Structure formats: C-alpha cells, structure tokens
Amino acid sequence: MTRPTPPALELREITAGYDRAAPVLRGVSLTVGEGEAVGLLGPSGCGKSTLAKVAALLHRPFAGTVHLGGAPARGFRHRAPRAQRTAVGVVFQQPRLAADPRLTLASLIAEPLRATGRRAEAAGRTEELARSVGLGGDLLARRPHEVSDGQLQRACLARALALRPRVLVCDEMTAMLDASTTAALVAVVEDYRERSGAALLAVGHDRTLLERWCDRTVEMAAGAEAGTALRSARRAPADTSAG
Amino acid sequence: MSQAPQKDGGSPGGRPLLSVRELSVRFRMSGGREIAAVSDVSFDLAPGECLALVGESGCGKSVLASALLGLLPRNAYVSGRALLSGPGARDALDLLAADEATLARTVRGRRVGLVPQSPAAHLTPVRTVRSQLAETVRELTGRKRGELAEATLAAAGRAAFPADHLDRYPHQLSGGLAQRAATALALVGDAPLLLADEPTTGLDRDLVERTVDELRAHTEDGCGLLIITHDLAAAERIADRVAVMYAGRVAELTAAADFFGSPGPRHPYARGLLDALPERAFAPIPGMPPELGDLPEGCAFAPRCARASDACATVPALTGGVACHHPVTATDTAQESGHDIATAPDTDGTPGAAGPYGTAGGDDADGTRQPEGSRA
Ligand code: SF4
C-alpha cells in the first residue's frame, strides 16, 4: 500500500522487555497512519504496555525500529532528541504514579512547557489546557493527594497535550475511572485530534471501549493467564498492516 | 436453594442479613473543615442476595465499606446503625457501635469476609500463598496440623486458585491469581456476609467476569454479597439490586433488571452514568462531582442536572427507590421507547414523604457521634 504521507507512528519488528533472555515482545510491528486512531487490545501481561512505552520513546527495544512521521527514532528516554520526544504525548493508567506529588496541578500541566523553555507561554497555555480537560478554579492550586483519580488523570491528559503532540499514546488511560469520566476524557482526546489531526494509539483491555473509540483495533495474542507477566512472551498482533 | 432475592427497590422481605440505617460518616480535617463522605445511607441485604454499590471514585462507596468493617481513620465520625444478624436473635451486632476488639476477634474474616481492592497490597509479600492461607485456615477454623494441608488446598480450590501456584509469592502472581488468592482468604471463615471492595480493578474483562461470577456463586449458599464497584458491566452481570451513590448519598436503589433493562434508571445522575458507557451513548455527564467538603445546598447533583428546579434546593429523600424531586418518569421513558404508560406520581414538593425506611430526607449531621471504642 502506498501512502501519500508517511504514517504518524511505525513500529517495525520490535523485540523488547526487561530481560534479553526472555523478551516480553518479539518481532512486533504496528503502524498508526496519519490522523488514525488505533486501539491495541490484549490481556494484561501480554506486553502491550511495553509496546506503548517503546512507541512513546520511553523504553529502548532490544531490536527493531520506531519511526515517527517517517523519521527513525534516534534515541530513547533521555537520549531521544527533543523534537521527537515532544512529538509523542503519553498518558498512563495510574495518574498517581505518573505525577510528581509535590507539584500543584497547574505546575503539573505546565511541566512540559517549562522543560522546553516556554515559561512565558506557560501561564496562558496552562489555563487553556486545564479548561479543555474540565479543570478550573482552585483545583489547579491543589496537589495530587488533594484531588480524585479522575481529576488527576484529567491533569495528566492536559500535560500530555501541552506540546501539541502529533501522536498520543494512551496506555489504559481510563482503566481506573468511572463511565462518565471515561467518556469525558475520550471526548477531550477526540476533540484535540479533530483540531490537530494527531494520531492515537490507545492501549487497553476493554474491547467495547476501544472499538467505540478507535478507527480500528489490533489484537495482541492472549497469553496464559497463570504465572508471571514475563512468562507470557512471544506476542504478535494479528493485524500489522496499516489498514 | 436460598431465599429468593427481593426484586423491588425496597427492603427485602424476611430478616435481612445486614440492615444499614442512616449511616453517615464525617471526616474532621485540620482547620475545622468537615468532609461529608457518607450521608444518610440506608439499605438492607438479604441472605443469598447480591447488592452492587456503584458510583464514581470519591462518591463515598469505599468509605461506607470501611465503616462497616471498622477500618476508618481516627478523624472519622460515624453515625447510624448497621445491624448484622446472626444465627440467634442475640447474635445481632451493630457494626458501627462494636469496639475494635470485637470487630477483630469475631467480625472481620468470620462474620464479614473482605475481598479487597488491591489484592497485591493485601497479601504479605514475603510469604507464599500456601503459608498465608494455612495460617488463616488455622486461625479461623481451628484445624489441627494433620488436617491443615488438606483444608488449605480446599480453601484454595473454593476460589479457583490453582494448587500448583500455592508455593508462589504474591509478586509472582498475575493480577487475576492475586485476586483469587485474596478471595480464597476472604472465604476461609465462611462469613455469611461477603464485602467486595472494587474486586476487579485493573483486571481484563474475562477475568472481571470470572471473578464476579465466582463471588456470585457464593450467594448460592445463602451468603450475602455487597459488591462495591465502578464497573457497571460487572454490576449488571451479578447484582440483584443496585444502589447508585452520588456525593455520599444513595441516589437510586432498585432492582438490577429494572435499572439496566427497562424502564432504566430514574435518577438523572444514574441515567447519565449508564448513558456514558461506550456500549450506550458514550456521552459524559457535564461537569464534575462536587467536593465532599463543600457540598451545595439541596441536591448535590443540581449543578449538573438538566431537570433541576427550585424544588432541588432541598435534599430529596429516597422515596420509592429514588432520591430526586423530578425522577425520570414512565412518561419520559415512553417518549423514548414509544410505549404508553400511565404517568408516575409527581414527587414535587413532597420531600418529607416517608421513604421505604420511614424517614424523611435531611442534611442533619447533628446526630453524628463517634462510636465507642478505638477506630485505630
Ligand atoms: S433532585 Fe433535582 S437536581 Fe437533583 S437529580 Fe433530581 S431533578 Fe436533578
């Protein structure tokens, strides 16, 4: 299939994990087209979260390449060049593990702006971001322990959108949230994508949710539920084409 | 066959296993601030029945569970009653008034089994599942060493925990198996009341279904199951009745079949919550829940409610299973579905009408007291 523009995100033959002798993923390929929303389904322990981290350049694979907008990733984690790192926004399942407990929600949202030297822009943009996720008033002055999971996740989503990413990776973003908050956060993501044309990789185990949310879903093979996560290795998505 | 579960919204017939009346929990914070975590909650649970307490995080449902188990922090003030019946009339016990020694010695694990929210945190990390289970079996059933191994194996089997994983440590278990280990521990004491607090958080759908089915199976023996969850699909799967909580109060308490099927929820919040599901309208309720430390006067849902009127400035009592001045009526539902049903009585201006519990609604926290005994 030929495409006029390169895909927003392309994972080629990724082998990754935490132990070279027993990788969680082996040779997994996945493509997310420009502006496309792909849902990655699979049981817990199948390696889909590891794949999400690789896609967000937060985890260095043992083998394989990541391409963003056609350009190969030139590094992972702190070695990723800024332009590539900021092209991907990421939201995780557990906001409490992903948020510095000392920061107020306003500082949390502004973190990426300050880290990239956009202090001047930060104040106005923070308010705009906060409003887009439904946060306002004195909530922004609070610290994570003073807000609910849902409110904190809203702040984490706003943070992920701060640098206007071309690709958004949501790893079980709503797994801990109630139905209304889930629908609200998905609406925020979709609103952003509509305005920006950004692509989405939504990782999760809720088929009903991802099928409703995404253009298409990709399935990672179900592993044995027994035993430890690392034992359920050797995954390959059933559908690896760009659709 | 156990007693058939009650199918209407009121209190079940026969002697309830658990009878909660006007339960309120206040947290006193520094600076004199008070958090109204639970307000005026009343419900009954019959033997063999499953009641699902649903609502978003922070709605008070987990605080309610902690109150029933005497596991609230020191700054919590509890009022109301929670009568747990026993085999004889003398065995009835008010869980809210019982002291810590009684709760620890005779209630937790023995009369109320707790299936915890995060099993990994509930299990001791440095001991194998077998050793933890054996200790609980010895403690709660008094089995001697000779029978202990077999009883431990049987206990694991009741929660479908695989015998070949008994010698593993908690961190070596998948989420599903950790959940089953915790469930096995909760079942050891043959408690007549099982309390499951968000037992499926973070589990895959198949595992969610298996876990809740297994919990439900225990009601076959007459055990009462109170499941606290934000997972509406899980509640629909196993519950006889559903109680929807919002901002610390029960907004609606009704038969699960009516709630998930037809006529559907009658409280605007409950209706919104159900409509938010991806298999339904996938539309969020506008706004966010209020702060429990700063509740609006009157109905706490009013700022988000399309049906709100002046009447909503007073707190609506739970009347006929719904706490709302303008519940979604049969006529509203008929307009959606095309059925012609007689208009339900309008409850406007009658917030003082006696509910199924014979009490009017009210926001009176004056009766709040601290139960005797330490809550540590
Ligand atoms: S009492 Fe009034 S504000 Fe509250 S849910 Fe009913 S209609 Fe809405």
GROMACS .gro file of C-alpha atoms in nm, chain B:
model
  376
  244MET     CA    1  -3.197  -2.313   4.738
  245SER     CA    2  -3.160  -1.998   4.936
  246GLN     CA    3  -3.418  -1.733   4.992
  247ALA     CA    4  -3.511  -1.565   4.668
  248PRO     CA    5  -3.366  -1.219   4.639
  249GLN     CA    6  -3.607  -0.931   4.660
  250LYS     CA    7  -3.677  -0.783   4.320
  251ASP     CA    8  -3.822  -0.446   4.405
  252GLY     CA    9  -3.642  -0.134   4.517
  253GLY     CA   10  -3.750  -0.151   4.878
  254SER     CA   11  -3.605  -0.352   5.157
  255PRO     CA   12  -3.615  -0.725   5.101
  256GLY     CA   13  -3.866  -0.936   5.284
  257GLY     CA   14  -3.767  -1.172   5.561
  258ARG     CA   15  -3.494  -1.099   5.806
  259PRO     CA   16  -3.215  -0.907   5.640
  260LEU     CA   17  -2.861  -1.023   5.689
  261LEU     CA   18  -2.740  -0.667   5.704
  262SER     CA   19  -2.956  -0.370   5.779
  263VAL     CA   20  -2.796  -0.029   5.738
  264ARG     CA   21  -2.986   0.276   5.862
  265GLU     CA   22  -2.898   0.640   5.823
  266LEU     CA   23  -2.530   0.571   5.805
  267SER     CA   24  -2.325   0.889   5.790
  268VAL     CA   25  -1.950   0.938   5.800
  269ARG     CA   26  -1.783   1.274   5.854
  270PHE     CA   27  -1.412   1.336   5.842
  271ARG     CA   28  -1.288   1.622   6.056
  272MET     CA   29  -0.996   1.785   5.882
  273SER     CA   30  -0.743   2.030   6.011
  274GLY     CA   31  -0.871   2.385   6.021
  275GLY     CA   32  -1.218   2.270   6.124
  276ARG     CA   33  -1.308   2.158   5.775
  277GLU     CA   34  -1.555   1.872   5.759
  278ILE     CA   35  -1.593   1.620   5.480
  279ALA     CA   36  -1.933   1.460   5.437
  280ALA     CA   37  -1.814   1.130   5.290
  281VAL     CA   38  -2.135   0.934   5.350
  282SER     CA   39  -2.476   1.083   5.434
  283ASP     CA   40  -2.792   0.908   5.549
  284VAL     CA   41  -2.738   0.580   5.369
  285SER     CA   42  -2.998   0.309   5.436
  286PHE     CA   43  -3.030  -0.031   5.275
  287ASP     CA   44  -3.092  -0.395   5.353
  288LEU     CA   45  -2.915  -0.702   5.225
  289ALA     CA   46  -3.090  -1.039   5.236
  290PRO     CA   47  -2.919  -1.376   5.266
  291GLY     CA   48  -2.843  -1.504   4.917
  292GLU     CA   49  -2.870  -1.157   4.769
  293CYS     CA   50  -2.614  -0.953   4.580
  294LEU     CA   51  -2.632  -0.577   4.613
  295ALA     CA   52  -2.398  -0.367   4.400
  296LEU     CA   53  -2.299  -0.027   4.527
  297VAL     CA   54  -2.191   0.173   4.223
  298GLY     CA   55  -2.063   0.524   4.166
  299GLU     CA   56  -1.753   0.713   4.067
  300SER     CA   57  -1.443   0.732   4.280
  301GLY     CA   58  -1.492   0.962   4.575
  302CYS     CA   59  -1.870   0.908   4.592
  303GLY     CA   60  -1.835   0.753   4.936
  304LYS     CA   61  -1.884   0.388   4.849
  305SER     CA   62  -1.544   0.272   4.971
  306VAL     CA   63  -1.573   0.480   5.288
  307LEU     CA   64  -1.901   0.304   5.352
  308ALA     CA   65  -1.727  -0.033   5.321
  309SER     CA   66  -1.454   0.076   5.560
  310ALA     CA   67  -1.717   0.196   5.807
  311LEU     CA   68  -1.885  -0.146   5.805
  312LEU     CA   69  -1.553  -0.310   5.885
  313GLY     CA   70  -1.443  -0.054   6.143
  314LEU     CA   71  -1.147   0.039   5.930
  315LEU     CA   72  -1.187   0.415   5.918
  316PRO     CA   73  -0.910   0.652   6.023
  317ARG     CA   74  -0.925   0.826   6.359
  318ASN     CA   75  -1.066   1.152   6.231
  319ALA     CA   76  -1.381   0.977   6.109
  320TYR     CA   77  -1.710   1.025   6.292
  321VAL     CA   78  -1.977   0.769   6.225
  322SER     CA   79  -2.348   0.777   6.298
  323GLY     CA   80  -2.637   0.546   6.221
  324ARG     CA   81  -2.671   0.172   6.253
  325ALA     CA   82  -2.551  -0.130   6.061
  326LEU     CA   83  -2.713  -0.435   6.212
  327LEU     CA   84  -2.554  -0.764   6.116
  328SER     CA   85  -2.783  -1.052   6.206
  329GLY     CA   86  -2.650  -1.376   6.343
  330PRO     CA   87  -2.786  -1.727   6.383
  331GLY     CA   88  -2.973  -1.630   6.701
  332ALA     CA   89  -3.153  -1.307   6.792
  333ARG     CA   90  -2.880  -1.238   7.049
  334ASP     CA   91  -2.610  -1.256   6.787
  335ALA     CA   92  -2.721  -0.940   6.609
  336LEU     CA   93  -2.444  -0.685   6.621
  337ASP     CA   94  -2.431  -0.317   6.532
  338LEU     CA   95  -2.110  -0.297   6.332
  339LEU     CA   96  -2.089   0.078   6.386
  340ALA     CA   97  -2.106   0.051   6.763
  341ALA     CA   98  -1.883  -0.254   6.807
  342ASP     CA   99  -1.540  -0.195   6.955
  343GLU     CA  100  -1.221  -0.283   6.777
  344ALA     CA  101  -1.159  -0.595   6.986
  345THR     CA  102  -1.498  -0.738   6.892
  346LEU     CA  103  -1.451  -0.649   6.528
  347ALA     CA  104  -1.106  -0.804   6.516
  348ARG     CA  105  -1.199  -1.117   6.713
  349THR     CA  106  -1.545  -1.200   6.589
  350VAL     CA  107  -1.633  -0.996   6.283
  351ARG     CA  108  -1.360  -0.945   6.026
  352GLY     CA  109  -1.297  -1.271   5.843
  353ARG     CA  110  -1.556  -1.461   6.048
  354ARG     CA  111  -1.885  -1.276   6.003
  355VAL     CA  112  -1.775  -1.043   5.726
  356GLY     CA  113  -1.529  -1.162   5.464
  357LEU     CA  114  -1.347  -0.884   5.284
  358VAL     CA  115  -1.238  -0.920   4.923
  359PRO     CA  116  -1.002  -0.627   4.897
  360GLN     CA  117  -0.944  -0.370   4.628
  361SER     CA  118  -0.575  -0.432   4.574
  362PRO     CA  119  -0.504  -0.794   4.650
  363ALA     CA  120  -0.133  -0.745   4.597
  364ALA     CA  121  -0.128  -0.500   4.886
  365HIS     CA  122  -0.347  -0.727   5.097
  366LEU     CA  123  -0.118  -1.028   5.068
  367THR     CA  124   0.202  -1.047   5.268
  368PRO     CA  125   0.482  -1.013   5.012
  369VAL     CA  126   0.739  -1.231   5.188
  370ARG     CA  127   0.520  -1.536   5.234
  371THR     CA  128   0.383  -1.788   4.990
  372VAL     CA  129   0.014  -1.811   4.923
  373ARG     CA  130   0.008  -2.154   5.087
  374SER     CA  131   0.156  -2.028   5.410
  375GLN     CA  132  -0.081  -1.731   5.431
  376LEU     CA  133  -0.381  -1.942   5.351
  377ALA     CA  134  -0.279  -2.211   5.602
  378GLU     CA  135  -0.240  -1.955   5.875
  379THR     CA  136  -0.583  -1.809   5.806
  380VAL     CA  137  -0.738  -2.157   5.799
  381ARG     CA  138  -0.576  -2.238   6.133
  382GLU     CA  139  -0.685  -1.909   6.286
  383LEU     CA  140  -1.043  -1.913   6.168
  384THR     CA  141  -1.132  -2.281   6.168
  385GLY     CA  142  -0.902  -2.416   6.435
  386ARG     CA  143  -0.787  -2.702   6.211
  387LYS     CA  144  -0.507  -2.908   6.358
  388ARG     CA  145  -0.180  -2.965   6.184
  389GLY     CA  146  -0.284  -3.302   6.045
  390GLU     CA  147  -0.580  -3.163   5.853
  391LEU     CA  148  -0.431  -2.827   5.774
  392ALA     CA  149  -0.267  -2.915   5.444
  393GLU     CA  150  -0.585  -3.060   5.305
  394ALA     CA  151  -0.802  -2.776   5.437
  395THR     CA  152  -0.564  -2.524   5.282
  396LEU     CA  153  -0.591  -2.698   4.948
  397ALA     CA  154  -0.969  -2.699   4.975
  398ALA     CA  155  -0.970  -2.329   5.063
  399ALA     CA  156  -0.764  -2.250   4.752
  400GLY     CA  157  -0.999  -2.459   4.544
  401ARG     CA  158  -1.305  -2.265   4.658
  402ALA     CA  159  -1.167  -1.951   4.497
  403ALA     CA  160  -1.039  -2.149   4.196
  404PHE     CA  161  -0.682  -2.074   4.293
  405PRO     CA  162  -0.465  -2.336   4.116
  406ALA     CA  163  -0.295  -2.576   4.357
  407ASP     CA  164   0.028  -2.570   4.157
  408HIS     CA  165   0.066  -2.199   4.228
  409LEU     CA  166   0.031  -2.225   4.605
  410ASP     CA  167   0.403  -2.205   4.664
  411ARG     CA  168   0.441  -1.877   4.483
  412TYR     CA  169   0.493  -1.539   4.639
  413PRO     CA  170   0.241  -1.264   4.570
  414HIS     CA  171   0.470  -1.079   4.326
  415GLN     CA  172   0.493  -1.394   4.115
  416LEU     CA  173   0.119  -1.395   4.054
  417SER     CA  174  -0.076  -1.232   3.777
  418GLY     CA  175  -0.344  -0.982   3.878
  419GLY     CA  176  -0.614  -1.244   3.836
  420LEU     CA  177  -0.441  -1.501   4.053
  421ALA     CA  178  -0.358  -1.245   4.321
  422GLN     CA  179  -0.728  -1.160   4.326
  423ARG     CA  180  -0.819  -1.526   4.367
  424ALA     CA  181  -0.566  -1.567   4.648
  425ALA     CA  182  -0.725  -1.272   4.828
  426THR     CA  183  -1.072  -1.413   4.763
  427ALA     CA  184  -0.964  -1.751   4.899
  428LEU     CA  185  -0.851  -1.577   5.218
  429ALA     CA  186  -1.185  -1.395   5.242
  430LEU     CA  187  -1.382  -1.718   5.207
  431VAL     CA  188  -1.198  -1.923   5.469
  432GLY     CA  189  -1.411  -1.809   5.763
  433ASP     CA  190  -1.741  -1.898   5.591
  434ALA     CA  191  -1.863  -1.550   5.672
  435PRO     CA  192  -2.233  -1.500   5.598
  436LEU     CA  193  -2.158  -1.156   5.455
  437LEU     CA  194  -1.903  -1.102   5.179
  438LEU     CA  195  -1.791  -0.748   5.116
  439ALA     CA  196  -1.601  -0.697   4.793
  440ASP     CA  197  -1.447  -0.353   4.752
  441GLU     CA  198  -1.362  -0.289   4.385
  442PRO     CA  199  -1.252  -0.652   4.343
  443THR     CA  200  -1.189  -0.621   3.970
  444THR     CA  201  -0.985  -0.303   3.934
  445GLY     CA  202  -0.722  -0.347   3.667
  446LEU     CA  203  -0.836  -0.692   3.559
  447ASP     CA  204  -0.907  -0.791   3.200
  448ARG     CA  205  -1.271  -0.829   3.101
  449ASP     CA  206  -1.268  -1.212   3.104
  450LEU     CA  207  -1.110  -1.205   3.445
  451VAL     CA  208  -1.355  -0.947   3.567
  452GLU     CA  209  -1.635  -1.175   3.461
  453ARG     CA  210  -1.480  -1.482   3.612
  454THR     CA  211  -1.404  -1.303   3.939
  455VAL     CA  212  -1.754  -1.164   3.984
  456ASP     CA  213  -1.916  -1.491   3.877
  457GLU     CA  214  -1.714  -1.671   4.141
  458LEU     CA  215  -1.818  -1.417   4.403
  459ARG     CA  216  -2.179  -1.451   4.297
  460ALA     CA  217  -2.159  -1.829   4.323
  461HIS     CA  218  -2.108  -1.796   4.697
  462THR     CA  219  -2.454  -1.646   4.739
  463GLU     CA  220  -2.594  -1.986   4.639
  464ASP     CA  221  -2.513  -2.099   4.991
  465GLY     CA  222  -2.714  -1.813   5.139
  466CYS     CA  223  -2.423  -1.580   5.173
  467GLY     CA  224  -2.499  -1.209   5.121
  468LEU     CA  225  -2.273  -1.024   4.879
  469LEU     CA  226  -2.217  -0.650   4.890
  470ILE     CA  227  -2.002  -0.555   4.594
  471ILE     CA  228  -1.864  -0.205   4.563
  472THR     CA  229  -1.758  -0.121   4.213
  473HIS     CA  230  -1.733   0.149   3.950
  474ASP     CA  231  -1.768  -0.122   3.684
  475LEU     CA  232  -2.130  -0.108   3.572
  476ALA     CA  233  -2.094  -0.410   3.345
  477ALA     CA  234  -1.974  -0.618   3.639
  478ALA     CA  235  -2.267  -0.496   3.848
  479GLU     CA  236  -2.513  -0.578   3.573
  480ARG     CA  237  -2.372  -0.926   3.547
  481ILE     CA  238  -2.424  -1.035   3.904
  482ALA     CA  239  -2.635  -0.794   4.107
  483ASP     CA  240  -2.995  -0.849   4.219
  484ARG     CA  241  -3.022  -0.485   4.321
  485VAL     CA  242  -2.816  -0.177   4.253
  486ALA     CA  243  -2.754   0.124   4.475
  487VAL     CA  244  -2.610   0.424   4.294
  488MET     CA  245  -2.420   0.663   4.515
  489TYR     CA  246  -2.351   1.024   4.439
  490ALA     CA  247  -2.173   1.269   4.665
  491GLY     CA  248  -2.209   1.040   4.966
  492ARG     CA  249  -2.580   0.966   4.928
  493VAL     CA  250  -2.780   0.690   4.769
  494ALA     CA  251  -2.934   0.844   4.457
  495GLU     CA  252  -3.119   0.534   4.348
  496LEU     CA  253  -3.172   0.187   4.491
  497THR     CA  254  -3.354  -0.050   4.264
  498ALA     CA  255  -3.374  -0.394   4.106
  499ALA     CA  256  -3.083  -0.454   3.870
  500ALA     CA  257  -3.313  -0.579   3.595
  501ASP     CA  258  -3.516  -0.256   3.601
  502PHE     CA  259  -3.203  -0.045   3.621
  503PHE     CA  260  -3.004  -0.198   3.337
  504GLY     CA  261  -3.305  -0.301   3.133
  505SER     CA  262  -3.643  -0.137   3.121
  506PRO     CA  263  -3.758   0.113   3.247
  507GLY     CA  264  -3.397   0.207   3.320
  508PRO     CA  265  -3.259   0.438   3.586
  509ARG     CA  266  -3.495   0.703   3.720
  510HIS     CA  267  -3.240   0.930   3.885
  511PRO     CA  268  -3.089   1.175   3.634
  512TYR     CA  269  -2.737   1.103   3.759
  513ALA     CA  270  -2.784   0.727   3.739
  514ARG     CA  271  -2.925   0.765   3.390
  515GLY     CA  272  -2.628   0.981   3.287
  516LEU     CA  273  -2.381   0.732   3.429
  517LEU     CA  274  -2.535   0.445   3.235
  518ASP     CA  275  -2.553   0.653   2.917
  519ALA     CA  276  -2.182   0.726   2.944
  520LEU     CA  277  -2.097   0.362   2.874
  521PRO     CA  278  -1.927   0.301   2.539
  522GLU     CA  279  -2.196   0.044   2.452
  523ARG     CA  280  -2.460   0.314   2.507
  524ALA     CA  281  -2.440   0.685   2.421
  525PHE     CA  282  -2.074   0.722   2.533
  526ALA     CA  283  -2.167   1.075   2.643
  527PRO     CA  284  -2.017   1.214   2.963
  528ILE     CA  285  -2.226   1.387   3.228
  529PRO     CA  286  -2.125   1.753   3.206
  530GLY     CA  287  -1.913   1.886   3.490
  531MET     CA  288  -1.760   1.703   3.781
  532PRO     CA  289  -1.889   1.578   4.116
  533PRO     CA  290  -1.889   1.833   4.396
  534GLU     CA  291  -1.633   1.841   4.672
  535LEU     CA  292  -1.749   1.639   4.971
  536GLY     CA  293  -1.610   1.914   5.191
  537ASP     CA  294  -1.812   2.179   5.013
  538LEU     CA  295  -2.143   2.030   4.907
  539PRO     CA  296  -2.404   2.256   4.754
  540GLU     CA  297  -2.727   2.314   4.946
  541GLY     CA  298  -3.001   2.079   4.844
  542CYS     CA  299  -2.948   1.813   4.582
  543ALA     CA  300  -2.575   1.769   4.522
  544PHE     CA  301  -2.636   1.683   4.157
  545ALA     CA  302  -2.824   2.006   4.081
  546PRO     CA  303  -2.529   2.194   3.921
  547ARG     CA  304  -2.500   1.915   3.661
  548CYS     CA  305  -2.866   1.830   3.625
  549ALA     CA  306  -3.083   1.926   3.328
  550ARG     CA  307  -3.402   1.861   3.529
  551ALA     CA  308  -3.312   2.082   3.825
  552SER     CA  309  -3.572   2.330   3.953
  553ASP     CA  310  -3.626   2.543   4.262
  554ALA     CA  311  -3.751   2.236   4.446
  555CYS     CA  312  -3.399   2.091   4.421
  556ALA     CA  313  -3.275   2.339   4.678
  557THR     CA  314  -3.387   2.087   4.940
  558VAL     CA  315  -3.220   1.749   4.966
  559PRO     CA  316  -3.450   1.489   4.807
  560ALA     CA  317  -3.539   1.191   5.024
  561LEU     CA  318  -3.500   0.839   4.894
  562THR     CA  319  -3.862   0.768   4.808
  563GLY     CA  320  -3.967   0.453   4.628
  564GLY     CA  321  -3.606   0.379   4.547
  565VAL     CA  322  -3.507   0.716   4.403
  566ALA     CA  323  -3.381   1.034   4.568
  567CYS     CA  324  -3.489   1.301   4.322
  568HIS     CA  325  -3.757   1.570   4.303
  569HIS     CA  326  -3.806   1.511   3.931
  570PRO     CA  327  -3.720   1.150   3.860
  571VAL     CA  328  -3.732   1.027   3.504
  572THR     CA  329  -4.090   0.902   3.483
  573ALA     CA  330  -4.260   0.631   3.290
  574THR     CA  331  -4.386   0.903   3.054
  575ASP     CA  332  -4.032   1.018   2.976
  576THR     CA  333  -3.933   0.661   2.912
  577ALA     CA  334  -4.242   0.606   2.698
  578GLN     CA  335  -4.145   0.903   2.483
  579GLU     CA  336  -3.812   0.736   2.420
  580SER     CA  337  -3.946   0.389   2.363
  581GLY     CA  338  -4.290   0.465   2.221
  582HIS     CA  339  -4.476   0.282   2.498
  583ASP     CA  340  -4.779   0.435   2.658
  584ILE     CA  341  -4.758   0.404   3.031
  585ALA     CA  342  -4.952   0.590   3.297
  586THR     CA  343  -4.767   0.886   3.437
  587ALA     CA  344  -4.581   0.813   3.755
  588PRO     CA  345  -4.686   1.025   4.052
  589ASP     CA  346  -4.507   1.355   4.064
  590THR     CA  347  -4.298   1.388   4.377
  591ASP     CA  348  -4.265   1.764   4.351
  592GLY     CA  349  -4.279   1.944   4.679
  593THR     CA  350  -4.306   1.631   4.888
  594PRO     CA  351  -3.951   1.579   5.005
  595GLY     CA  352  -4.082   1.497   5.351
  596ALA     CA  353  -4.278   1.195   5.234
  597ALA     CA  354  -4.183   0.884   5.420
  598GLY     CA  355  -3.949   0.667   5.220
  599PRO     CA  356  -3.921   0.293   5.240
  600TYR     CA  357  -3.734   0.341   5.564
  601GLY     CA  358  -3.992   0.570   5.718
  602THR     CA  359  -3.759   0.864   5.730
  603ALA     CA  360  -3.761   1.197   5.561
  604GLY     CA  361  -3.450   1.318   5.387
  605GLY     CA  362  -3.243   1.575   5.565
  606ASP     CA  363  -2.897   1.706   5.585
  607ASP     CA  364  -2.870   1.689   5.958
  608ALA     CA  365  -2.528   1.595   6.080
  609ASP     CA  366  -2.603   1.689   6.439
  610GLY     CA  367  -2.663   1.334   6.548
  611THR     CA  368  -2.311   1.247   6.446
  612ARG     CA  369  -2.124   1.067   6.715
  613GLN     CA  370  -1.807   0.875   6.745
  614PRO     CA  371  -1.868   0.509   6.813
  615GLU     CA  372  -1.738   0.368   7.135
  616GLY     CA  373  -1.401   0.209   7.122
  617SER     CA  374  -1.092   0.280   6.926
  618ARG     CA  375  -1.101   0.301   6.549
  619ALA     CA  376  -0.730   0.254   6.515
   0.00000   0.00000   0.00000
